[in-house]
Amino acid sequence: LYERMGRDEQDESVRNKAWTVLSTLFARPENTPDELMRSWAERFKADPEKRLSVLEAARDKYIALANTDPRAGKAIAPVQQTIGDMHVALKQWGQAVAAYRAALSYWDAQPNPPRDVTAQLSVQLLNALLRAATYPEAVQFAASRIAKNDQLRGDMGYKIRDEVERLRQAGDLKAALHLIDETSRMEPPLTGQAADQIESLRRQIQQTPPAPPATGAK
Protein backbone atom coordinates (compact mmCIF):
# COMPACT_ATOMS: atom_id res chain seq x y z
CA LEU A 1 0.00 0.00 0.00
CA TYR A 2 2.79 2.40 0.88
CA GLU A 3 4.51 1.74 -2.44
CA ARG A 4 1.26 2.42 -4.31
CA MET A 5 1.21 5.88 -2.76
CA GLY A 6 4.51 6.81 -4.43
CA ARG A 7 5.24 8.78 -7.56
CA ASP A 8 5.53 5.60 -9.61
CA GLU A 9 1.75 5.27 -9.34
CA GLN A 10 0.36 7.57 -12.04
CA ASP A 11 -3.28 7.38 -11.00
CA GLU A 12 -3.99 9.88 -8.22
CA SER A 13 -7.19 8.08 -7.24
CA VAL A 14 -5.17 4.90 -6.64
CA ARG A 15 -2.66 6.82 -4.51
CA ASN A 16 -5.46 8.33 -2.46
CA LYS A 17 -7.21 4.99 -2.01
CA ALA A 18 -3.96 3.36 -0.93
CA TRP A 19 -3.59 5.98 1.81
CA THR A 20 -7.23 5.62 2.88
CA VAL A 21 -6.76 1.90 3.41
CA LEU A 22 -3.28 2.18 4.92
CA SER A 23 -4.39 4.79 7.47
CA THR A 24 -7.07 2.44 8.79
CA LEU A 25 -4.41 -0.19 9.57
CA PHE A 26 -2.57 1.99 12.10
CA ALA A 27 -5.23 1.25 14.73
CA ARG A 28 -4.86 -2.52 14.38
CA PRO A 29 -3.58 -4.26 17.56
CA GLU A 30 -0.48 -5.72 15.91
CA ASN A 31 0.82 -2.22 15.12
CA THR A 32 2.38 -1.09 18.40
CA PRO A 33 2.72 2.61 19.22
CA ASP A 34 6.50 2.28 19.29
CA GLU A 35 6.47 0.84 15.78
CA LEU A 36 4.18 3.60 14.56
CA MET A 37 6.53 6.24 15.94
CA ARG A 38 9.74 4.53 14.84
CA SER A 39 8.68 3.63 11.33
CA TRP A 40 5.53 5.25 10.03
CA ALA A 41 5.81 8.66 11.67
CA GLU A 42 9.30 8.96 10.18
CA ARG A 43 8.15 7.88 6.72
CA PHE A 44 5.64 10.73 6.63
CA LYS A 45 7.92 13.34 8.19
CA ALA A 46 7.55 15.61 5.16
CA ASP A 47 3.75 15.29 5.05
CA PRO A 48 2.18 16.88 8.15
CA GLU A 49 -1.35 15.71 7.38
CA LYS A 50 -0.44 12.05 6.99
CA ARG A 51 2.05 12.16 9.84
CA LEU A 52 -0.70 13.56 12.05
CA SER A 53 -2.81 10.46 11.41
CA VAL A 54 0.07 8.23 12.52
CA LEU A 55 0.78 10.32 15.60
CA GLU A 56 -2.85 10.33 16.70
CA ALA A 57 -3.03 6.55 16.34
CA ALA A 58 0.17 6.17 18.39
CA ARG A 59 -1.12 8.58 21.05
CA ASP A 60 -4.37 6.64 21.42
CA LYS A 61 -2.44 3.40 21.82
CA TYR A 62 -0.13 4.91 24.45
CA ILE A 63 -3.16 6.22 26.36
CA ALA A 64 -4.74 2.77 26.31
CA LEU A 65 -1.54 1.28 27.72
CA ALA A 66 -0.79 4.00 30.26
CA ASN A 67 -2.59 2.36 33.20
CA THR A 68 -0.47 -0.77 32.99
CA ASP A 69 2.75 0.52 31.40
CA PRO A 70 4.44 3.56 33.03
CA ARG A 71 6.71 3.95 30.01
CA ALA A 72 3.67 4.37 27.78
CA GLY A 73 2.38 7.08 30.09
CA LYS A 74 5.63 9.02 29.74
CA ALA A 75 5.47 8.75 25.95
CA ILE A 76 2.12 10.53 25.64
CA ALA A 77 3.34 14.07 26.29
CA PRO A 78 6.12 14.07 23.64
CA VAL A 79 3.67 12.65 21.10
CA GLN A 80 1.13 15.33 22.01
CA GLN A 81 3.81 17.98 21.53
CA THR A 82 4.64 16.64 18.06
CA ILE A 83 0.92 16.52 17.24
CA GLY A 84 0.84 20.20 18.13
CA ASP A 85 3.73 20.81 15.74
CA MET A 86 1.82 19.13 12.92
CA HIS A 87 -1.27 21.26 13.58
CA VAL A 88 0.94 24.35 13.47
CA ALA A 89 2.36 23.23 10.12
CA LEU A 90 -1.23 22.90 8.89
CA LYS A 91 -2.19 26.28 10.47
CA GLN A 92 -4.78 24.54 12.63
CA TRP A 93 -4.26 26.80 15.61
CA GLY A 94 -7.12 25.63 17.84
CA GLN A 95 -6.06 21.99 17.55
CA ALA A 96 -2.45 22.98 18.20
CA VAL A 97 -3.55 24.74 21.42
CA ALA A 98 -5.29 21.58 22.64
CA ALA A 99 -2.30 19.35 21.87
CA TYR A 100 0.30 21.63 23.46
CA ARG A 101 -1.91 22.21 26.50
CA ALA A 102 -2.26 18.44 27.05
CA ALA A 103 1.51 17.97 26.85
CA LEU A 104 2.23 20.88 29.20
CA SER A 105 -0.38 19.71 31.70
CA TYR A 106 1.35 16.34 31.91
CA TRP A 107 4.73 17.88 32.69
CA ASP A 108 3.27 20.39 35.15
CA ALA A 109 1.83 17.47 37.13
CA GLN A 110 5.27 15.83 37.51
CA PRO A 111 7.37 16.50 40.64
CA ASN A 112 10.50 17.63 38.76
CA PRO A 113 9.57 18.44 35.16
CA PRO A 114 12.40 19.24 32.73
CA ARG A 115 12.54 23.04 32.63
CA ASP A 116 13.75 23.19 29.05
CA VAL A 117 10.78 21.10 27.87
CA THR A 118 8.20 23.10 29.82
CA ALA A 119 9.78 26.35 28.61
CA GLN A 120 9.61 25.23 24.98
CA LEU A 121 6.03 24.06 25.38
CA SER A 122 5.07 27.33 27.04
CA VAL A 123 6.34 29.31 24.05
CA GLN A 124 4.70 26.92 21.59
CA LEU A 125 1.35 27.10 23.38
CA LEU A 126 1.52 30.90 23.60
CA ASN A 127 2.28 31.09 19.88
CA ALA A 128 -0.72 28.87 19.06
CA LEU A 129 -3.00 30.95 21.30
CA LEU A 130 -1.82 34.14 19.63
CA ARG A 131 -2.26 32.79 16.12
CA ALA A 132 -5.76 31.62 17.11
CA ALA A 133 -6.41 35.30 18.01
CA THR A 134 -7.50 34.39 21.55
CA TYR A 135 -5.63 37.37 22.96
CA PRO A 136 -7.09 37.54 26.50
CA GLU A 137 -6.41 33.84 27.01
CA ALA A 138 -2.95 34.15 25.47
CA VAL A 139 -1.94 37.04 27.72
CA GLN A 140 -3.38 35.34 30.81
CA PHE A 141 -1.44 32.19 29.97
CA ALA A 142 1.78 34.17 29.47
CA ALA A 143 1.29 35.86 32.85
CA SER A 144 0.71 32.52 34.57
CA ARG A 145 3.89 31.02 33.12
CA ILE A 146 5.94 34.10 34.09
CA ALA A 147 4.56 33.86 37.63
CA LYS A 148 5.62 30.20 37.67
CA ASN A 149 9.04 30.82 36.14
CA ASP A 150 10.28 34.41 35.85
CA GLN A 151 12.98 33.31 33.42
CA LEU A 152 10.20 32.99 30.82
CA ARG A 153 9.48 36.73 30.94
CA GLY A 154 11.71 37.46 27.96
CA ASP A 155 10.47 34.55 25.85
CA MET A 156 6.82 35.37 26.53
CA GLY A 157 7.33 39.07 25.90
CA TYR A 158 9.21 38.65 22.64
CA LYS A 159 6.65 36.15 21.36
CA ILE A 160 3.87 38.69 21.98
CA ARG A 161 5.96 41.44 20.39
CA ASP A 162 6.57 39.31 17.32
CA GLU A 163 2.84 38.69 16.93
CA VAL A 164 2.06 42.41 17.24
CA GLU A 165 4.64 43.10 14.54
CA ARG A 166 3.23 40.34 12.32
CA LEU A 167 -0.26 41.81 12.64
CA ARG A 168 1.07 45.30 11.89
CA GLN A 169 2.89 44.09 8.80
CA ALA A 170 -0.28 42.29 7.68
CA GLY A 171 -2.27 45.52 8.04
CA ASP A 172 -4.48 44.15 10.82
CA LEU A 173 -3.98 47.18 13.03
CA LYS A 174 -7.17 46.65 15.02
CA ALA A 175 -6.04 43.18 16.12
CA ALA A 176 -2.54 44.46 16.87
CA LEU A 177 -3.92 47.18 19.16
CA HIS A 178 -6.24 44.68 20.81
CA LEU A 179 -3.28 42.46 21.66
CA ILE A 180 -1.27 45.44 22.92
CA ASP A 181 -4.16 46.55 25.14
CA GLU A 182 -4.52 43.06 26.61
CA THR A 183 -0.77 42.90 27.24
CA SER A 184 -0.81 46.25 29.05
CA ARG A 185 -3.21 44.71 31.59
CA MET A 186 -1.02 41.67 32.26
CA GLU A 187 -0.51 40.70 35.92
CA PRO A 188 2.29 40.48 36.79
CA PRO A 189 3.10 43.31 34.35
CA LEU A 190 5.32 42.63 31.39
CA THR A 191 8.58 44.55 31.82
CA GLY A 192 11.88 44.82 30.02
CA GLN A 193 12.91 45.37 26.44
CA ALA A 194 10.01 43.43 24.93
CA ALA A 195 7.48 45.56 26.83
CA ASP A 196 9.20 48.76 25.64
CA GLN A 197 9.16 47.52 22.04
CA ILE A 198 5.46 46.64 22.26
CA GLU A 199 4.66 50.19 23.43
CA SER A 200 6.81 51.55 20.61
CA LEU A 201 4.75 49.51 18.17
CA ARG A 202 1.59 50.97 19.69
CA ARG A 203 2.82 54.50 18.91
CA GLN A 204 3.77 53.50 15.37
CA ILE A 205 0.34 51.98 14.77
CA GLN A 206 -1.47 54.99 16.21
CA GLN A 207 0.50 57.25 13.89
CA THR A 208 -0.30 55.13 10.84
CA PRO A 209 -2.68 57.04 8.56
CA PRO A 210 -5.98 55.26 7.93
CA ALA A 211 -6.26 53.26 4.74
CA PRO A 212 -8.21 55.03 1.98
CA PRO A 213 -11.78 53.77 1.53
CA ALA A 214 -12.23 51.13 -1.12
CA THR A 215 -13.80 52.39 -4.31
CA GLY A 216 -16.65 50.39 -5.80
CA ALA A 217 -16.66 49.23 -9.39
CA LYS A 218 -18.50 51.53 -11.80
PDB file of C-alpha atoms in Angstrom:
ATOM      1  CA  LEU A   1       0.000   0.000   0.000  1.00  0.00           C
ATOM      2  CA  TYR A   2       2.788   2.402   0.883  1.00  0.00           C
ATOM      3  CA  GLU A   3       4.514   1.745  -2.435  1.00  0.00           C
ATOM      4  CA  ARG A   4       1.263   2.415  -4.307  1.00  0.00           C
ATOM      5  CA  MET A   5       1.211   5.882  -2.765  1.00  0.00           C
ATOM      6  CA  GLY A   6       4.515   6.805  -4.434  1.00  0.00           C
ATOM      7  CA  ARG A   7       5.244   8.780  -7.556  1.00  0.00           C
ATOM      8  CA  ASP A   8       5.533   5.601  -9.609  1.00  0.00           C
ATOM      9  CA  GLU A   9       1.753   5.274  -9.345  1.00  0.00           C
ATOM     10  CA  GLN A  10       0.363   7.574 -12.037  1.00  0.00           C
ATOM     11  CA  ASP A  11      -3.278   7.377 -11.003  1.00  0.00           C
ATOM     12  CA  GLU A  12      -3.989   9.876  -8.221  1.00  0.00           C
ATOM     13  CA  SER A  13      -7.186   8.076  -7.237  1.00  0.00           C
ATOM     14  CA  VAL A  14      -5.171   4.901  -6.643  1.00  0.00           C
ATOM     15  CA  ARG A  15      -2.657   6.820  -4.508  1.00  0.00           C
ATOM     16  CA  ASN A  16      -5.463   8.333  -2.463  1.00  0.00           C
ATOM     17  CA  LYS A  17      -7.214   4.992  -2.008  1.00  0.00           C
ATOM     18  CA  ALA A  18      -3.965   3.361  -0.926  1.00  0.00           C
ATOM     19  CA  TRP A  19      -3.586   5.982   1.805  1.00  0.00           C
ATOM     20  CA  THR A  20      -7.227   5.623   2.879  1.00  0.00           C
ATOM     21  CA  VAL A  21      -6.763   1.896   3.407  1.00  0.00           C
ATOM     22  CA  LEU A  22      -3.277   2.180   4.920  1.00  0.00           C
ATOM     23  CA  SER A  23      -4.386   4.793   7.467  1.00  0.00           C
ATOM     24  CA  THR A  24      -7.071   2.438   8.794  1.00  0.00           C
ATOM     25  CA  LEU A  25      -4.410  -0.189   9.569  1.00  0.00           C
ATOM     26  CA  PHE A  26      -2.573   1.988  12.097  1.00  0.00           C
ATOM     27  CA  ALA A  27      -5.226   1.250  14.731  1.00  0.00           C
ATOM     28  CA  ARG A  28      -4.864  -2.524  14.384  1.00  0.00           C
ATOM     29  CA  PRO A  29      -3.577  -4.259  17.562  1.00  0.00           C
ATOM     30  CA  GLU A  30      -0.482  -5.718  15.907  1.00  0.00           C
ATOM     31  CA  ASN A  31       0.823  -2.216  15.124  1.00  0.00           C
ATOM     32  CA  THR A  32       2.381  -1.092  18.398  1.00  0.00           C
ATOM     33  CA  PRO A  33       2.716   2.614  19.216  1.00  0.00           C
ATOM     34  CA  ASP A  34       6.501   2.278  19.295  1.00  0.00           C
ATOM     35  CA  GLU A  35       6.468   0.836  15.778  1.00  0.00           C
ATOM     36  CA  LEU A  36       4.177   3.603  14.557  1.00  0.00           C
ATOM     37  CA  MET A  37       6.534   6.237  15.938  1.00  0.00           C
ATOM     38  CA  ARG A  38       9.735   4.527  14.840  1.00  0.00           C
ATOM     39  CA  SER A  39       8.680   3.625  11.330  1.00  0.00           C
ATOM     40  CA  TRP A  40       5.529   5.251  10.032  1.00  0.00           C
ATOM     41  CA  ALA A  41       5.812   8.658  11.673  1.00  0.00           C
ATOM     42  CA  GLU A  42       9.296   8.956  10.182  1.00  0.00           C
ATOM     43  CA  ARG A  43       8.148   7.879   6.716  1.00  0.00           C
ATOM     44  CA  PHE A  44       5.636  10.735   6.630  1.00  0.00           C
ATOM     45  CA  LYS A  45       7.915  13.341   8.190  1.00  0.00           C
ATOM     46  CA  ALA A  46       7.554  15.608   5.159  1.00  0.00           C
ATOM     47  CA  ASP A  47       3.749  15.287   5.046  1.00  0.00           C
ATOM     48  CA  PRO A  48       2.176  16.883   8.150  1.00  0.00           C
ATOM     49  CA  GLU A  49      -1.351  15.708   7.375  1.00  0.00           C
ATOM     50  CA  LYS A  50      -0.436  12.048   6.992  1.00  0.00           C
ATOM     51  CA  ARG A  51       2.048  12.157   9.837  1.00  0.00           C
ATOM     52  CA  LEU A  52      -0.696  13.556  12.048  1.00  0.00           C
ATOM     53  CA  SER A  53      -2.807  10.458  11.415  1.00  0.00           C
ATOM     54  CA  VAL A  54       0.066   8.234  12.518  1.00  0.00           C
ATOM     55  CA  LEU A  55       0.780  10.315  15.600  1.00  0.00           C
ATOM     56  CA  GLU A  56      -2.854  10.330  16.705  1.00  0.00           C
ATOM     57  CA  ALA A  57      -3.027   6.552  16.338  1.00  0.00           C
ATOM     58  CA  ALA A  58       0.169   6.172  18.394  1.00  0.00           C
ATOM     59  CA  ARG A  59      -1.120   8.576  21.052  1.00  0.00           C
ATOM     60  CA  ASP A  60      -4.372   6.644  21.422  1.00  0.00           C
ATOM     61  CA  LYS A  61      -2.442   3.399  21.824  1.00  0.00           C
ATOM     62  CA  TYR A  62      -0.133   4.906  24.449  1.00  0.00           C
ATOM     63  CA  ILE A  63      -3.161   6.224  26.357  1.00  0.00           C
ATOM     64  CA  ALA A  64      -4.743   2.766  26.306  1.00  0.00           C
ATOM     65  CA  LEU A  65      -1.541   1.279  27.724  1.00  0.00           C
ATOM     66  CA  ALA A  66      -0.787   4.001  30.264  1.00  0.00           C
ATOM     67  CA  ASN A  67      -2.595   2.358  33.202  1.00  0.00           C
ATOM     68  CA  THR A  68      -0.467  -0.770  32.993  1.00  0.00           C
ATOM     69  CA  ASP A  69       2.751   0.523  31.402  1.00  0.00           C
ATOM     70  CA  PRO A  70       4.441   3.564  33.028  1.00  0.00           C
ATOM     71  CA  ARG A  71       6.707   3.948  30.005  1.00  0.00           C
ATOM     72  CA  ALA A  72       3.669   4.375  27.779  1.00  0.00           C
ATOM     73  CA  GLY A  73       2.382   7.076  30.088  1.00  0.00           C
ATOM     74  CA  LYS A  74       5.630   9.019  29.743  1.00  0.00           C
ATOM     75  CA  ALA A  75       5.472   8.750  25.945  1.00  0.00           C
ATOM     76  CA  ILE A  76       2.116  10.526  25.639  1.00  0.00           C
ATOM     77  CA  ALA A  77       3.337  14.074  26.291  1.00  0.00           C
ATOM     78  CA  PRO A  78       6.116  14.069  23.643  1.00  0.00           C
ATOM     79  CA  VAL A  79       3.670  12.653  21.103  1.00  0.00           C
ATOM     80  CA  GLN A  80       1.129  15.334  22.013  1.00  0.00           C
ATOM     81  CA  GLN A  81       3.815  17.976  21.527  1.00  0.00           C
ATOM     82  CA  THR A  82       4.643  16.636  18.061  1.00  0.00           C
ATOM     83  CA  ILE A  83       0.919  16.517  17.238  1.00  0.00           C
ATOM     84  CA  GLY A  84       0.837  20.199  18.129  1.00  0.00           C
ATOM     85  CA  ASP A  85       3.731  20.805  15.736  1.00  0.00           C
ATOM     86  CA  MET A  86       1.817  19.133  12.915  1.00  0.00           C
ATOM     87  CA  HIS A  87      -1.273  21.259  13.580  1.00  0.00           C
ATOM     88  CA  VAL A  88       0.938  24.353  13.473  1.00  0.00           C
ATOM     89  CA  ALA A  89       2.358  23.226  10.124  1.00  0.00           C
ATOM     90  CA  LEU A  90      -1.230  22.900   8.890  1.00  0.00           C
ATOM     91  CA  LYS A  91      -2.192  26.282  10.466  1.00  0.00           C
ATOM     92  CA  GLN A  92      -4.784  24.537  12.629  1.00  0.00           C
ATOM     93  CA  TRP A  93      -4.264  26.799  15.608  1.00  0.00           C
ATOM     94  CA  GLY A  94      -7.115  25.630  17.837  1.00  0.00           C
ATOM     95  CA  GLN A  95      -6.061  21.987  17.550  1.00  0.00           C
ATOM     96  CA  ALA A  96      -2.448  22.985  18.199  1.00  0.00           C
ATOM     97  CA  VAL A  97      -3.549  24.736  21.419  1.00  0.00           C
ATOM     98  CA  ALA A  98      -5.294  21.582  22.638  1.00  0.00           C
ATOM     99  CA  ALA A  99      -2.299  19.345  21.875  1.00  0.00           C
ATOM    100  CA  TYR A 100       0.297  21.630  23.463  1.00  0.00           C
ATOM    101  CA  ARG A 101      -1.914  22.206  26.500  1.00  0.00           C
ATOM    102  CA  ALA A 102      -2.259  18.442  27.048  1.00  0.00           C
ATOM    103  CA  ALA A 103       1.509  17.974  26.849  1.00  0.00           C
ATOM    104  CA  LEU A 104       2.233  20.877  29.197  1.00  0.00           C
ATOM    105  CA  SER A 105      -0.382  19.711  31.699  1.00  0.00           C
ATOM    106  CA  TYR A 106       1.346  16.338  31.914  1.00  0.00           C
ATOM    107  CA  TRP A 107       4.727  17.878  32.693  1.00  0.00           C
ATOM    108  CA  ASP A 108       3.275  20.390  35.150  1.00  0.00           C
ATOM    109  CA  ALA A 109       1.833  17.474  37.128  1.00  0.00           C
ATOM    110  CA  GLN A 110       5.267  15.833  37.511  1.00  0.00           C
ATOM    111  CA  PRO A 111       7.365  16.502  40.637  1.00  0.00           C
ATOM    112  CA  ASN A 112      10.499  17.633  38.757  1.00  0.00           C
ATOM    113  CA  PRO A 113       9.570  18.435  35.158  1.00  0.00           C
ATOM    114  CA  PRO A 114      12.396  19.244  32.729  1.00  0.00           C
ATOM    115  CA  ARG A 115      12.539  23.042  32.634  1.00  0.00           C
ATOM    116  CA  ASP A 116      13.751  23.185  29.047  1.00  0.00           C
ATOM    117  CA  VAL A 117      10.783  21.096  27.869  1.00  0.00           C
ATOM    118  CA  THR A 118       8.204  23.101  29.815  1.00  0.00           C
ATOM    119  CA  ALA A 119       9.785  26.354  28.611  1.00  0.00           C
ATOM    120  CA  GLN A 120       9.610  25.229  24.978  1.00  0.00           C
ATOM    121  CA  LEU A 121       6.028  24.058  25.378  1.00  0.00           C
ATOM    122  CA  SER A 122       5.072  27.330  27.039  1.00  0.00           C
ATOM    123  CA  VAL A 123       6.341  29.313  24.053  1.00  0.00           C
ATOM    124  CA  GLN A 124       4.696  26.920  21.589  1.00  0.00           C
ATOM    125  CA  LEU A 125       1.352  27.104  23.375  1.00  0.00           C
ATOM    126  CA  LEU A 126       1.522  30.898  23.600  1.00  0.00           C
ATOM    127  CA  ASN A 127       2.275  31.089  19.875  1.00  0.00           C
ATOM    128  CA  ALA A 128      -0.721  28.869  19.062  1.00  0.00           C
ATOM    129  CA  LEU A 129      -3.003  30.946  21.305  1.00  0.00           C
ATOM    130  CA  LEU A 130      -1.817  34.138  19.631  1.00  0.00           C
ATOM    131  CA  ARG A 131      -2.259  32.786  16.121  1.00  0.00           C
ATOM    132  CA  ALA A 132      -5.759  31.616  17.106  1.00  0.00           C
ATOM    133  CA  ALA A 133      -6.408  35.297  18.010  1.00  0.00           C
ATOM    134  CA  THR A 134      -7.502  34.389  21.549  1.00  0.00           C
ATOM    135  CA  TYR A 135      -5.626  37.374  22.962  1.00  0.00           C
ATOM    136  CA  PRO A 136      -7.094  37.544  26.498  1.00  0.00           C
ATOM    137  CA  GLU A 137      -6.409  33.844  27.008  1.00  0.00           C
ATOM    138  CA  ALA A 138      -2.947  34.150  25.474  1.00  0.00           C
ATOM    139  CA  VAL A 139      -1.943  37.036  27.723  1.00  0.00           C
ATOM    140  CA  GLN A 140      -3.381  35.345  30.807  1.00  0.00           C
ATOM    141  CA  PHE A 141      -1.437  32.190  29.965  1.00  0.00           C
ATOM    142  CA  ALA A 142       1.784  34.168  29.470  1.00  0.00           C
ATOM    143  CA  ALA A 143       1.290  35.860  32.846  1.00  0.00           C
ATOM    144  CA  SER A 144       0.707  32.516  34.575  1.00  0.00           C
ATOM    145  CA  ARG A 145       3.895  31.024  33.123  1.00  0.00           C
ATOM    146  CA  ILE A 146       5.936  34.096  34.090  1.00  0.00           C
ATOM    147  CA  ALA A 147       4.559  33.862  37.626  1.00  0.00           C
ATOM    148  CA  LYS A 148       5.616  30.203  37.674  1.00  0.00           C
ATOM    149  CA  ASN A 149       9.043  30.822  36.144  1.00  0.00           C
ATOM    150  CA  ASP A 150      10.281  34.412  35.849  1.00  0.00           C
ATOM    151  CA  GLN A 151      12.978  33.307  33.418  1.00  0.00           C
ATOM    152  CA  LEU A 152      10.201  32.989  30.820  1.00  0.00           C
ATOM    153  CA  ARG A 153       9.479  36.732  30.944  1.00  0.00           C
ATOM    154  CA  GLY A 154      11.707  37.464  27.960  1.00  0.00           C
ATOM    155  CA  ASP A 155      10.472  34.548  25.846  1.00  0.00           C
ATOM    156  CA  MET A 156       6.824  35.374  26.534  1.00  0.00           C
ATOM    157  CA  GLY A 157       7.329  39.066  25.896  1.00  0.00           C
ATOM    158  CA  TYR A 158       9.207  38.652  22.645  1.00  0.00           C
ATOM    159  CA  LYS A 159       6.648  36.154  21.356  1.00  0.00           C
ATOM    160  CA  ILE A 160       3.872  38.694  21.976  1.00  0.00           C
ATOM    161  CA  ARG A 161       5.961  41.443  20.387  1.00  0.00           C
ATOM    162  CA  ASP A 162       6.573  39.306  17.317  1.00  0.00           C
ATOM    163  CA  GLU A 163       2.841  38.691  16.927  1.00  0.00           C
ATOM    164  CA  VAL A 164       2.063  42.411  17.240  1.00  0.00           C
ATOM    165  CA  GLU A 165       4.639  43.098  14.539  1.00  0.00           C
ATOM    166  CA  ARG A 166       3.234  40.340  12.319  1.00  0.00           C
ATOM    167  CA  LEU A 167      -0.257  41.805  12.639  1.00  0.00           C
ATOM    168  CA  ARG A 168       1.072  45.301  11.891  1.00  0.00           C
ATOM    169  CA  GLN A 169       2.889  44.086   8.796  1.00  0.00           C
ATOM    170  CA  ALA A 170      -0.282  42.293   7.679  1.00  0.00           C
ATOM    171  CA  GLY A 171      -2.269  45.515   8.038  1.00  0.00           C
ATOM    172  CA  ASP A 172      -4.482  44.152  10.821  1.00  0.00           C
ATOM    173  CA  LEU A 173      -3.978  47.182  13.035  1.00  0.00           C
ATOM    174  CA  LYS A 174      -7.174  46.650  15.020  1.00  0.00           C
ATOM    175  CA  ALA A 175      -6.043  43.179  16.120  1.00  0.00           C
ATOM    176  CA  ALA A 176      -2.538  44.465  16.871  1.00  0.00           C
ATOM    177  CA  LEU A 177      -3.922  47.184  19.164  1.00  0.00           C
ATOM    178  CA  HIS A 178      -6.243  44.678  20.810  1.00  0.00           C
ATOM    179  CA  LEU A 179      -3.281  42.457  21.659  1.00  0.00           C
ATOM    180  CA  ILE A 180      -1.275  45.438  22.923  1.00  0.00           C
ATOM    181  CA  ASP A 181      -4.159  46.550  25.142  1.00  0.00           C
ATOM    182  CA  GLU A 182      -4.520  43.063  26.609  1.00  0.00           C
ATOM    183  CA  THR A 183      -0.769  42.905  27.236  1.00  0.00           C
ATOM    184  CA  SER A 184      -0.806  46.251  29.046  1.00  0.00           C
ATOM    185  CA  ARG A 185      -3.209  44.711  31.588  1.00  0.00           C
ATOM    186  CA  MET A 186      -1.017  41.674  32.259  1.00  0.00           C
ATOM    187  CA  GLU A 187      -0.513  40.697  35.915  1.00  0.00           C
ATOM    188  CA  PRO A 188       2.289  40.475  36.791  1.00  0.00           C
ATOM    189  CA  PRO A 189       3.105  43.309  34.355  1.00  0.00           C
ATOM    190  CA  LEU A 190       5.323  42.630  31.392  1.00  0.00           C
ATOM    191  CA  THR A 191       8.581  44.548  31.820  1.00  0.00           C
ATOM    192  CA  GLY A 192      11.879  44.815  30.019  1.00  0.00           C
ATOM    193  CA  GLN A 193      12.911  45.368  26.436  1.00  0.00           C
ATOM    194  CA  ALA A 194      10.006  43.433  24.928  1.00  0.00           C
ATOM    195  CA  ALA A 195       7.477  45.561  26.832  1.00  0.00           C
ATOM    196  CA  ASP A 196       9.204  48.758  25.636  1.00  0.00           C
ATOM    197  CA  GLN A 197       9.162  47.518  22.045  1.00  0.00           C
ATOM    198  CA  ILE A 198       5.463  46.640  22.258  1.00  0.00           C
ATOM    199  CA  GLU A 199       4.663  50.188  23.435  1.00  0.00           C
ATOM    200  CA  SER A 200       6.807  51.554  20.609  1.00  0.00           C
ATOM    201  CA  LEU A 201       4.749  49.514  18.170  1.00  0.00           C
ATOM    202  CA  ARG A 202       1.586  50.974  19.693  1.00  0.00           C
ATOM    203  CA  ARG A 203       2.817  54.503  18.909  1.00  0.00           C
ATOM    204  CA  GLN A 204       3.769  53.501  15.369  1.00  0.00           C
ATOM    205  CA  ILE A 205       0.341  51.982  14.766  1.00  0.00           C
ATOM    206  CA  GLN A 206      -1.472  54.987  16.210  1.00  0.00           C
ATOM    207  CA  GLN A 207       0.501  57.255  13.888  1.00  0.00           C
ATOM    208  CA  THR A 208      -0.302  55.129  10.843  1.00  0.00           C
ATOM    209  CA  PRO A 209      -2.680  57.036   8.557  1.00  0.00           C
ATOM    210  CA  PRO A 210      -5.984  55.261   7.927  1.00  0.00           C
ATOM    211  CA  ALA A 211      -6.260  53.257   4.737  1.00  0.00           C
ATOM    212  CA  PRO A 212      -8.210  55.029   1.976  1.00  0.00           C
ATOM    213  CA  PRO A 213     -11.782  53.767   1.529  1.00  0.00           C
ATOM    214  CA  ALA A 214     -12.229  51.129  -1.123  1.00  0.00           C
ATOM    215  CA  THR A 215     -13.802  52.392  -4.309  1.00  0.00           C
ATOM    216  CA  GLY A 216     -16.648  50.392  -5.803  1.00  0.00           C
ATOM    217  CA  ALA A 217     -16.664  49.233  -9.387  1.00  0.00           C
ATOM    218  CA  LYS A 218     -18.501  51.526 -11.800  1.00  0.00           C
TER     219      LYS A 218
END
